[in-house]
Short mmCIF file of C-alpha atoms in Angstrom, two decimals:
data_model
loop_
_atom_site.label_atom_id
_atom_site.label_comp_id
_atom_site.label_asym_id
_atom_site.label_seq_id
_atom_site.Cartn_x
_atom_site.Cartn_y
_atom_site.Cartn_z
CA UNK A 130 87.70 78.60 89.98
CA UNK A 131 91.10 77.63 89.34
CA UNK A 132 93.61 80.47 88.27
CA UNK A 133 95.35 80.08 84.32
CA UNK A 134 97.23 82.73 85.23
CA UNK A 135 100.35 83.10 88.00
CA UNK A 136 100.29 87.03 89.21
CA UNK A 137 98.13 90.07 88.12
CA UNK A 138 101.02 91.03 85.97
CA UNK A 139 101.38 87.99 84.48
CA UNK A 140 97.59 87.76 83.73
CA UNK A 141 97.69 91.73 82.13
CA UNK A 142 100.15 90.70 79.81
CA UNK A 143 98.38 88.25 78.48
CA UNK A 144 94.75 90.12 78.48
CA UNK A 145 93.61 87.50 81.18
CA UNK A 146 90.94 90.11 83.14
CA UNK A 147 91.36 88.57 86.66
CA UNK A 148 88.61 89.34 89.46
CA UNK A 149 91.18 91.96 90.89
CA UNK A 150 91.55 93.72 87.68
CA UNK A 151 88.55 94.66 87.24
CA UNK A 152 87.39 95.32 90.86
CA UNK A 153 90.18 98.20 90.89
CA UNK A 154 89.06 99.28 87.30
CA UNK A 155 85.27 99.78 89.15
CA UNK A 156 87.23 101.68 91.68
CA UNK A 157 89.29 104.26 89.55
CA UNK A 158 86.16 104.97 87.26
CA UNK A 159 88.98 103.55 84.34
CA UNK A 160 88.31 100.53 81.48
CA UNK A 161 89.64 97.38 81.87
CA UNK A 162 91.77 97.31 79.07
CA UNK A 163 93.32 100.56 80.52
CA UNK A 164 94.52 99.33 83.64
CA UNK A 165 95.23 95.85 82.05
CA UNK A 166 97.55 97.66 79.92
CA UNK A 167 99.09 99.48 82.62
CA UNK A 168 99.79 96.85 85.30
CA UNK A 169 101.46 95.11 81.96
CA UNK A 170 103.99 97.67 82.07
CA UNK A 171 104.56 97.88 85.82
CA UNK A 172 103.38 100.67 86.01
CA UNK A 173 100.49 100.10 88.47
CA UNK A 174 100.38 97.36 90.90
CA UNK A 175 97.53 94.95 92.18
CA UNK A 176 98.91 93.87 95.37
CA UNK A 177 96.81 90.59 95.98
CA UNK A 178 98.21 87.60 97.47
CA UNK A 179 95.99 84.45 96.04
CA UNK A 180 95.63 83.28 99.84
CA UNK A 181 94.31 87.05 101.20
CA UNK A 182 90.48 85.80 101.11
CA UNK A 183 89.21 88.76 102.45
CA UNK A 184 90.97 91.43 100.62
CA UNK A 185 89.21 93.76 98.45
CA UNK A 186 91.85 95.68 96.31
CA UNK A 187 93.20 98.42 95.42
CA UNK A 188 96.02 99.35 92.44
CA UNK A 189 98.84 101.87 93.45
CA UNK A 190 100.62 103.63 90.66
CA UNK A 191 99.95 106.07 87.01
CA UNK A 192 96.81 107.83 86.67
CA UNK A 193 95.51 106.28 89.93
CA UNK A 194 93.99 107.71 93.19
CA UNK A 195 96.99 107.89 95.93
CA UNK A 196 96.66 105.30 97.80
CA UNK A 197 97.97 105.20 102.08
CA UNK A 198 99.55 102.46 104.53
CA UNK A 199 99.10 102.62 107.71
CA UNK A 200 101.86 101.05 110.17
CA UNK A 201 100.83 98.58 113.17
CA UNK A 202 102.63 95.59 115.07
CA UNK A 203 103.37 94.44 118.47
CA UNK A 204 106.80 94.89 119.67
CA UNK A 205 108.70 93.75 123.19
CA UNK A 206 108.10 96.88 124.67
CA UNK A 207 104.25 96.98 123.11
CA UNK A 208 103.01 93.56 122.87
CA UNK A 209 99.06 94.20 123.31
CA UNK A 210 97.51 92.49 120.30
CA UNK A 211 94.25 93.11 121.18
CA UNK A 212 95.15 97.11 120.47
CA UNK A 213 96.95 96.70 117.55
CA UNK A 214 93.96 95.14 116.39
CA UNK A 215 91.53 97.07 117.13
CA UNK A 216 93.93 99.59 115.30
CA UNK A 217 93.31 97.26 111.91
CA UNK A 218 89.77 97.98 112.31
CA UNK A 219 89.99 101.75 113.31
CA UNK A 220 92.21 101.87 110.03
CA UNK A 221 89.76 100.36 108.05
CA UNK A 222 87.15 101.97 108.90
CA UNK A 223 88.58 104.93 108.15
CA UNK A 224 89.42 104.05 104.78
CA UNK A 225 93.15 103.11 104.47
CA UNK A 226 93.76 101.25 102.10
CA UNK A 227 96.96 99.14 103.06
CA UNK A 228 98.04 97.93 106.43
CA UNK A 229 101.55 96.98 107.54
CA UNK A 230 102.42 94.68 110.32
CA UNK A 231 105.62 95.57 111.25
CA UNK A 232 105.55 93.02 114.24
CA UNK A 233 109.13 91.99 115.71
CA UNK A 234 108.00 89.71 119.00
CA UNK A 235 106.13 87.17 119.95
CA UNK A 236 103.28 85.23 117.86
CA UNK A 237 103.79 87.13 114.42
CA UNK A 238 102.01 84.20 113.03
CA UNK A 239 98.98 84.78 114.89
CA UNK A 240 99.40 88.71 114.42
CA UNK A 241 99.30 88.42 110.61
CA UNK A 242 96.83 85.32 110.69
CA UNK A 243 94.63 87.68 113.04
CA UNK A 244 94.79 90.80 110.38
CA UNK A 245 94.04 88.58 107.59
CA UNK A 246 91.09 87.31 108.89
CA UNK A 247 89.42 90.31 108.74
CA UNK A 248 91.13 93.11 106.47
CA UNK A 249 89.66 94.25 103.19
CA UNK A 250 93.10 96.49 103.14
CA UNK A 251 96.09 94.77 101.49
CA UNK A 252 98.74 94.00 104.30
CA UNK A 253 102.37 94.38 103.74
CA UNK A 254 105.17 93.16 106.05
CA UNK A 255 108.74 93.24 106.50
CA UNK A 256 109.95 89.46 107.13
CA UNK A 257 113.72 90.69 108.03
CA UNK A 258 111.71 92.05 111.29
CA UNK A 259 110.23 88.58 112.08
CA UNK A 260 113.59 86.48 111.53
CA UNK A 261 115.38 86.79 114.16
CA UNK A 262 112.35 85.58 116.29
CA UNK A 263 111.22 82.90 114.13
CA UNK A 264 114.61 81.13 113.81
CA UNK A 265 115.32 81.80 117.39
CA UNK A 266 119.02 82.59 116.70
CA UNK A 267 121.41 85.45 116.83
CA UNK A 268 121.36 88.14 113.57
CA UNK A 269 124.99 87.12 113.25
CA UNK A 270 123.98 83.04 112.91
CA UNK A 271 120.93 83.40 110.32
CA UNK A 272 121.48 82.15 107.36
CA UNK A 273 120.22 82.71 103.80
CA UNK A 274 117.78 79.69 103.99
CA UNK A 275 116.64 81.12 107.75
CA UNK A 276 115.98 84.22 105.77
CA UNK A 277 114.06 82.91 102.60
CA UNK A 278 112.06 80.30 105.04
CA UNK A 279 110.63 83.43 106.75
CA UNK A 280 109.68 84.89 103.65
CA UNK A 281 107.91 81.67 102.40
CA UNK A 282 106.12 81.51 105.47
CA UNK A 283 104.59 85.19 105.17
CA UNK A 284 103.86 84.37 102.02
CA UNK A 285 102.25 81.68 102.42
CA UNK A 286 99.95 83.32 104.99
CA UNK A 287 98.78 85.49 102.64
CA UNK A 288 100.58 88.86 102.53
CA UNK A 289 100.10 90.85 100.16
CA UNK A 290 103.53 93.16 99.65
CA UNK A 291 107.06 92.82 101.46
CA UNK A 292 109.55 94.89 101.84
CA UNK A 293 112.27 93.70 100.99
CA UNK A 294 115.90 95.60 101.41
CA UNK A 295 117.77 94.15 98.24
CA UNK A 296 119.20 96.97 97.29
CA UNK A 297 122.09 97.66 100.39
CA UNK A 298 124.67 95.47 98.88
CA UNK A 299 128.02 95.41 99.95
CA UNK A 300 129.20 98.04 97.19
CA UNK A 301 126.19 100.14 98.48
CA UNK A 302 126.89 99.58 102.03
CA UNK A 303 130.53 100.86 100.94
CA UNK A 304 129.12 103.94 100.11
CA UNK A 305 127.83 104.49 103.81
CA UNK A 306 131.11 104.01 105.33
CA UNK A 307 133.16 106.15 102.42
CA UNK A 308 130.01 108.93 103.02
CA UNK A 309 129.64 109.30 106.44
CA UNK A 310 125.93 110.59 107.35
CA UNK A 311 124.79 112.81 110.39
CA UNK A 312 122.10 110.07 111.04
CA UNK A 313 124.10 106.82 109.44
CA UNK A 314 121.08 104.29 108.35
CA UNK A 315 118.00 104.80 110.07
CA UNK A 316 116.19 101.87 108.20
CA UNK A 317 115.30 98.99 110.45
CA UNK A 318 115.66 96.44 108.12
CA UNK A 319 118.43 98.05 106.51
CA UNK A 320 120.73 98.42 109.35
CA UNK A 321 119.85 94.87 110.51
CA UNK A 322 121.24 93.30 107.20
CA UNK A 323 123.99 96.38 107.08
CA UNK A 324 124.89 94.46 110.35
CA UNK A 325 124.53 91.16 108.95
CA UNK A 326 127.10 91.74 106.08
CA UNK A 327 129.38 92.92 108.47
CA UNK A 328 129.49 90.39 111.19
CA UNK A 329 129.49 87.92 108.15
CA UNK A 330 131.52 88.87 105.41
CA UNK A 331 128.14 88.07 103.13
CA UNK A 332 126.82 89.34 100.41
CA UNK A 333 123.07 90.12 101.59
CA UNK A 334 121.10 87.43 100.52
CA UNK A 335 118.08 89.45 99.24
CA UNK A 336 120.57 90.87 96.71
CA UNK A 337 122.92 87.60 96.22
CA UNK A 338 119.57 85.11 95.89
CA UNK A 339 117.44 87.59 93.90
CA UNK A 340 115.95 85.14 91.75
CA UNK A 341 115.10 82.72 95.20
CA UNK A 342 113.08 85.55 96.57
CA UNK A 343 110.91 85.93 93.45
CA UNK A 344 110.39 82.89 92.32
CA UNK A 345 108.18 82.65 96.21
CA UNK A 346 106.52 86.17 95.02
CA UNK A 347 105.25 84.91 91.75
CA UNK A 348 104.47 81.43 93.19
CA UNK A 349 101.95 83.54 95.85
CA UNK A 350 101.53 86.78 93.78
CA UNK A 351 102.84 88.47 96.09
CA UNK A 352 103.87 92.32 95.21
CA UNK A 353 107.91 93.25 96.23
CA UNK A 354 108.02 96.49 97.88
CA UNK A 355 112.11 97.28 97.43
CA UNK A 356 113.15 99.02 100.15
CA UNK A 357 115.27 101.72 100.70
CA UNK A 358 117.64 100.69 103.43
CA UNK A 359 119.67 104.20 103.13
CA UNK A 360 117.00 106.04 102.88
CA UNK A 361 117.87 110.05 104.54
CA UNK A 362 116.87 110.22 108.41
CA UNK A 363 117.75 113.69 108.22
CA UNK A 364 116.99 116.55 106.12
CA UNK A 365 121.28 116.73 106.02
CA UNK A 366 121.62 113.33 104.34
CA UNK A 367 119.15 113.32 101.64
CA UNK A 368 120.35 112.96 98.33
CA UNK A 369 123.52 111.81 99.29
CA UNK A 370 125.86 109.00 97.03
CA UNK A 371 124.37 106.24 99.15
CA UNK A 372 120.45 107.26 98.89
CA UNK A 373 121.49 107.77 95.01
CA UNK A 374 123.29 104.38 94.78
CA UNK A 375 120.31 102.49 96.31
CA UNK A 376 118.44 103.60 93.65
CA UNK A 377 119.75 102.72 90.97
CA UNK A 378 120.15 99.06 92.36
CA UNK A 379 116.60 99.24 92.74
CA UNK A 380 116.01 99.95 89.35
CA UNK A 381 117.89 97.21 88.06
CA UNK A 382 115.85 95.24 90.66
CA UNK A 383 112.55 96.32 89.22
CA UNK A 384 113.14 95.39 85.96
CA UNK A 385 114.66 91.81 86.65
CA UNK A 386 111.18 91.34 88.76
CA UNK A 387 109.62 92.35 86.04
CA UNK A 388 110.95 89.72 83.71
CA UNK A 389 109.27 87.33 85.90
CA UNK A 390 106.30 88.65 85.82
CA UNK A 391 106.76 90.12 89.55
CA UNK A 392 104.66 93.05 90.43
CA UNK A 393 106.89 96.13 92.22
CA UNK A 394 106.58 98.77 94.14
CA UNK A 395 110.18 100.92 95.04
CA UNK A 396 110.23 102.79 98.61
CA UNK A 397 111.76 106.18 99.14
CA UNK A 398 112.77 108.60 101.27
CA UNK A 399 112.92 109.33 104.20
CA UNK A 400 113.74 113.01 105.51
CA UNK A 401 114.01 116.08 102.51
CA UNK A 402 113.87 119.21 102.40
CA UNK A 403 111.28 120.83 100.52
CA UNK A 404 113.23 121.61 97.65
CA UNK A 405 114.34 118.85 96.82
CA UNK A 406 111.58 116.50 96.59
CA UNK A 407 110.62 117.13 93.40
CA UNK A 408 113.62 116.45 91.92
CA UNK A 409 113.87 113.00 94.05
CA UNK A 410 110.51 111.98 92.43
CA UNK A 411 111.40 112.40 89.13
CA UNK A 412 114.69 110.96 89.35
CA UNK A 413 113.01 107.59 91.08
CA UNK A 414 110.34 107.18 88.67
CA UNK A 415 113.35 107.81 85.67
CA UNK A 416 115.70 105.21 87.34
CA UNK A 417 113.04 102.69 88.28
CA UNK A 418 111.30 102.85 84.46
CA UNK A 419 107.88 104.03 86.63
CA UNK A 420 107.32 101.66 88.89
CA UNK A 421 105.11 102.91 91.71
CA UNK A 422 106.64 104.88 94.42
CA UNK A 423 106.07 104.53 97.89
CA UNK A 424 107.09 107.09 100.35
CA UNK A 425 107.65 107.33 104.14
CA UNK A 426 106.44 111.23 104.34
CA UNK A 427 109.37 112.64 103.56
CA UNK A 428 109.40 114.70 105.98
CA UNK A 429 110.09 118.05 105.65
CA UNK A 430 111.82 119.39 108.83
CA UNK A 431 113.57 117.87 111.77
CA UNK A 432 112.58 120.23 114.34
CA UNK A 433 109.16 118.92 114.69
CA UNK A 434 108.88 115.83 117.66
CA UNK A 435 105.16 115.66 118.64
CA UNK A 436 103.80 117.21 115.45
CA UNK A 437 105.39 114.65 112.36
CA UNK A 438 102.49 113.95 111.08
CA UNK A 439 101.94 117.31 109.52
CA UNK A 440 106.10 117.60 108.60
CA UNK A 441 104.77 114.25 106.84
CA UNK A 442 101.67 115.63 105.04
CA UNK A 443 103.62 118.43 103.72
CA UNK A 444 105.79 116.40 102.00
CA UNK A 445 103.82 113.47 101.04
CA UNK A 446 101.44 116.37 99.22
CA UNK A 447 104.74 117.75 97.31
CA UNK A 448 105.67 113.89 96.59
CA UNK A 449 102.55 112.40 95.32
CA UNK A 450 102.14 115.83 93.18
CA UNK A 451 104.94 115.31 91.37
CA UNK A 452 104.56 111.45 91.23
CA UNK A 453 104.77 109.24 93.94
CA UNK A 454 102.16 106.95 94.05
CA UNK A 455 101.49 105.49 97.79
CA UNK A 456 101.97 107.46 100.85
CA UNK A 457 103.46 105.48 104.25
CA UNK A 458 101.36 107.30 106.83
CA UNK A 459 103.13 109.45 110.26
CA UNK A 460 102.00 110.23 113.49
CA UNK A 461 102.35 112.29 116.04
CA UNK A 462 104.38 109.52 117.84
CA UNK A 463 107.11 109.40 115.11
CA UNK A 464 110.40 109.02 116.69
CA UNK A 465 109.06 109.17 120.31
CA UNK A 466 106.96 105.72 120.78
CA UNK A 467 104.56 103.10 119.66
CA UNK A 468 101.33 105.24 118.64
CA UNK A 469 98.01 104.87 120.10
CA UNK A 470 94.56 104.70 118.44
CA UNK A 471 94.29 108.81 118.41
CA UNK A 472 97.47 109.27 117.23
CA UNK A 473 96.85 106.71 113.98
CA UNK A 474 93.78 108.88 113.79
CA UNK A 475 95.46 111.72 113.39
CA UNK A 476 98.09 109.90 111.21
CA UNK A 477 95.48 108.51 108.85
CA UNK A 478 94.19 111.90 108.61
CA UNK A 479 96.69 113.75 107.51
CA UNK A 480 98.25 111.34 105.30
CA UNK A 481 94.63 111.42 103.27
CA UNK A 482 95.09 114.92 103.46
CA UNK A 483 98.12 115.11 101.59
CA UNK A 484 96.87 112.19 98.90
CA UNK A 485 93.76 113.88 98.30
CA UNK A 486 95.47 117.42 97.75
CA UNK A 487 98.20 115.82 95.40
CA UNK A 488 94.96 113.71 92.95
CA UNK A 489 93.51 117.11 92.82
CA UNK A 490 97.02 118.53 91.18
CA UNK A 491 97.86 115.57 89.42
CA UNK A 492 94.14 115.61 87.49
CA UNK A 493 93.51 112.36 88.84
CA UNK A 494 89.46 111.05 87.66
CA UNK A 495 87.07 113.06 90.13
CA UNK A 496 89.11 114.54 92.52
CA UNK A 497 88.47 117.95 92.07
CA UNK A 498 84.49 116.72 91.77
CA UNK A 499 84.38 116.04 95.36
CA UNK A 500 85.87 119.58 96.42
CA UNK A 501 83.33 121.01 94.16
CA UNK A 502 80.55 119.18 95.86
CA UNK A 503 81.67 120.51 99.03
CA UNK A 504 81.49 124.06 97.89
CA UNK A 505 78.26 123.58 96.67
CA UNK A 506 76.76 122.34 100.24
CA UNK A 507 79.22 125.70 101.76
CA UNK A 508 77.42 127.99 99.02
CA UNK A 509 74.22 126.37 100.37
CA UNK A 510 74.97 126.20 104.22
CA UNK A 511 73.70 122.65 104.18
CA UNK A 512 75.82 121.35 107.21
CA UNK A 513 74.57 117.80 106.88
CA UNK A 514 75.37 117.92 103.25
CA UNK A 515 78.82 119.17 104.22
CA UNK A 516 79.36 116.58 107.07
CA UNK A 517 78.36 113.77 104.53
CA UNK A 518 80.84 114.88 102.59
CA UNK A 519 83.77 115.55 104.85
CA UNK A 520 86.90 113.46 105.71
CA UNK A 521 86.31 113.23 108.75
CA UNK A 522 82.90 113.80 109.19
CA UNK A 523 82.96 113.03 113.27
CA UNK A 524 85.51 116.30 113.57
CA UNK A 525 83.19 118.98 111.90
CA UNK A 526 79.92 117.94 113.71
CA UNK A 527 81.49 117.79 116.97
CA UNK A 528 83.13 121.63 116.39
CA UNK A 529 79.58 122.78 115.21
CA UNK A 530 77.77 121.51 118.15
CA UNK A 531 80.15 123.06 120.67
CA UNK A 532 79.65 126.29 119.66
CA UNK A 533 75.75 126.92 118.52
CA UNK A 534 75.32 130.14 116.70
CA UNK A 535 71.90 132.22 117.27
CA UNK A 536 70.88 131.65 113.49
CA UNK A 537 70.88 128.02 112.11
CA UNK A 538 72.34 129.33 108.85
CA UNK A 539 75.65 131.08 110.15
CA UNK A 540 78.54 129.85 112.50
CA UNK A 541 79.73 131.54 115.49
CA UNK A 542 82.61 133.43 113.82
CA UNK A 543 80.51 135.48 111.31
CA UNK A 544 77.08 135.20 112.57
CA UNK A 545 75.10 137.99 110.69
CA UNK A 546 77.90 139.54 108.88
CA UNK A 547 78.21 135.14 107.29
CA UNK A 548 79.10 136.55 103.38
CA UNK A 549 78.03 133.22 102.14
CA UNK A 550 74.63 133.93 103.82
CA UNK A 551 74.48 137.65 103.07
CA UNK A 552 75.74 137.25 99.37
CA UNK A 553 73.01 134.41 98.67
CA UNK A 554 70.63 136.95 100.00
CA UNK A 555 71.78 140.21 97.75
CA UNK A 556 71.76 137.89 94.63
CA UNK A 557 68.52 136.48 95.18
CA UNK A 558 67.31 140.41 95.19
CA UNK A 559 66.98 140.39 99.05
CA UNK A 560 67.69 142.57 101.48
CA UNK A 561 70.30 140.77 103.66
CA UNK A 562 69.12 142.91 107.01
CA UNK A 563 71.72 144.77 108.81
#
């Protein structure tokens, strides 16, 4: 059936319900005309590229279940593709519900083509990553048409979100050189175009040929993820005048996609201390007139090599509770190499760890039913019952089985003494036995 309708914003705002619409409306237990009216303000996003054939989607943003990405890609020093795709099924399997390949050698064609073929998870990508490969040139040499050919071409495969670093301008980039940082720019695609406008003299054309890159997004309806090139890489540098000035590029970014009917999501940070993530939330969803906010963690201490995926969850619980929207997932392999399938386990884990703990504070629609459900099956020592309803349900059975208690109805810590068991017992006017 032919489409009357450009992107899913474009559709909302004229009270076209498109297939995607109301697929994520099913999802989110919410009407319709809810959501319809909330993707019309920008509010929430549909990422959902009209080439992703496979996708089955998801909206990110107000009164919505937070969502998590899950980063993948081959690189020079890690080009099996047959892992990283077996990592696209592991992560869908396990319920994430967005994939990015962050790919930077070899075929990324055939990467991305691969992942599209089978993911029901949106994919997101980061085309800066891809041109220097693609055009087969030096950073230094690309030019703005090198750069907007790249992101035609993802487009055209089918993605469903890009990043895309518009905001590190030249008067931002300024700011990073007047504001020196203990960990400088720690963004990938942020210090390749910092490094670009250098070498150059340029403008960066993501900023300079706005209206280039989103005239591709709405011809696809594809989703622009803004990133945040100077986003903290250190506790010490959040907050700081460049983080700050970033954003509010990236609000005046927003709302020009906006205008043409562009969905957008707006990255943050990054590395924060507790205490101020909060404040950071608030301040995004202020300057960015609520777009949905996608976070990398933050992490919430430096200290922590081996173990970032729980310095993430911390902080991605404190983030999403007071408002961000889509949670970039950590592992244990953060800042120390390419992760393997147990460590995106563990990263996937956590990260719907923190997402599920922040719905429950933020109210979201039957959140707090499922915790209820599980205290039920505890009140009732029905393990199946709580292994149906777990997580991770693999986790739980295997810790039950390797450590059998004497009575079927107690664990190995309590045994007898279980209160669960002994209170169900004095209640129901029976003597509990010891």
């Amino acid at each position: 059936m032919e489409r009357n309708y450009t992107t899913q914003m474009d559709a909302a705002k004229r009270g076209i319900l498109t297939p995607e619409i109301k697929t994520v409306a099913e999802k989110e237990n919410m009407s319709t005309e809810e959501l319809m009216e909330l993707v019309a303000k920008g509010v929430v996003a549909i990422p959902a590229n009209k080439n992703h054939k496979t996708l089955s989607p998801e909206g990110i943003g107000q009164g919505l279940r937070t969502k998590i990405n899950v980063n993948l890609g081959i690189s020079r020093d890690a080009a099996d593709m047959d892992l990283e795709l077996e990592k696209v099924r592991t992560a869908i399997n396990m319920k994430a519900e967005a994939i990015m390949d962050l790919s930077n050698y070899g075929k990324t064609h055939e990467m991305r083509k691969k992942i599209l073929e089978i993911s029901t998870a949106m994919l997101g990508t980061v085309p800066v990553y891809d041109t220097i490969g693609y055009c087969e040139k030096k950073l230094k040499d690309i030019t703005k048409d090198d750069f907007l050919r790249v992101v035609r071409q993802h487009a055209e495969d089918g993605v469903d979100f890009m990043t895309i670093h518009a905001g590190i301008n030249r008067a931002t980039a300024q700011k990073v050189k007047d504001n020196r940082r203990r960990m400088n720019i720690v963004s990938r695609g942020g210090a390749l175009l910092f490094a670009w406008m250098e070498m150059t003299g340029n403008e960066n054309p993501f900023y300079e040929y706005y209206d280039e890159v989103l005239d591709i997004f709405r011809e696809y309806d594809v989703t622009i993820s803004l990133g945040d090139a100077c986003r903290p890489g250190c506790i010490d540098d959040a907050t700081d005048p460049a983080q700050i000035s970033e954003l509010i590029v990236l609000g005046e970014l927003t709302r020009r996609a906006w205008k043409k009917d562009v969905q957008v999501m707006v990255e943050g940070p990054g590395h924060m201390a507790l205490n101020e993530i909060a404040a950071n939330m608030i301040a995004e969803k202020r300057i960015c007139s609520g777009a949905p906010f996608y976070v990398l963690g933050p992490l919430v201490t430096d200290v922590a090599p081996g173990y970032d995926h729980i310095t993430s969850a911390i902080g991605g619980a404190v983030a999403a509770a007071n408002g961000a929207d889509f949670l970039c997932y950590v592992t244990p392999a953060e800042h120390l190499r390419l992760p393997d399938l147990d460590d995106m386990r563990e990263g996937i884990i956590a990260s719907k760890i923190a997402a599920h703990a922040a719905d429950i504070a933020k109210g979201v629609k039957g959140a707090r039913e499922w915790d209820n459900k599980m205290s039920d099956a505890r009140r009732e020592i029905d393990w199946d019952k709580m292994f149906e309803l777990a997580l991770d349900p693999e986790k739980p059975k295997a810790y039950r089985a390797s450590s059998v208690p004497r009575e079927e109805n107690t664990c190995t810590m309590c045994g007898e003494q279980c209160a669960v068991k002994n209170m169900n017992k004095i209640l129901g006017g029976e003597d509990i036995g010891i």
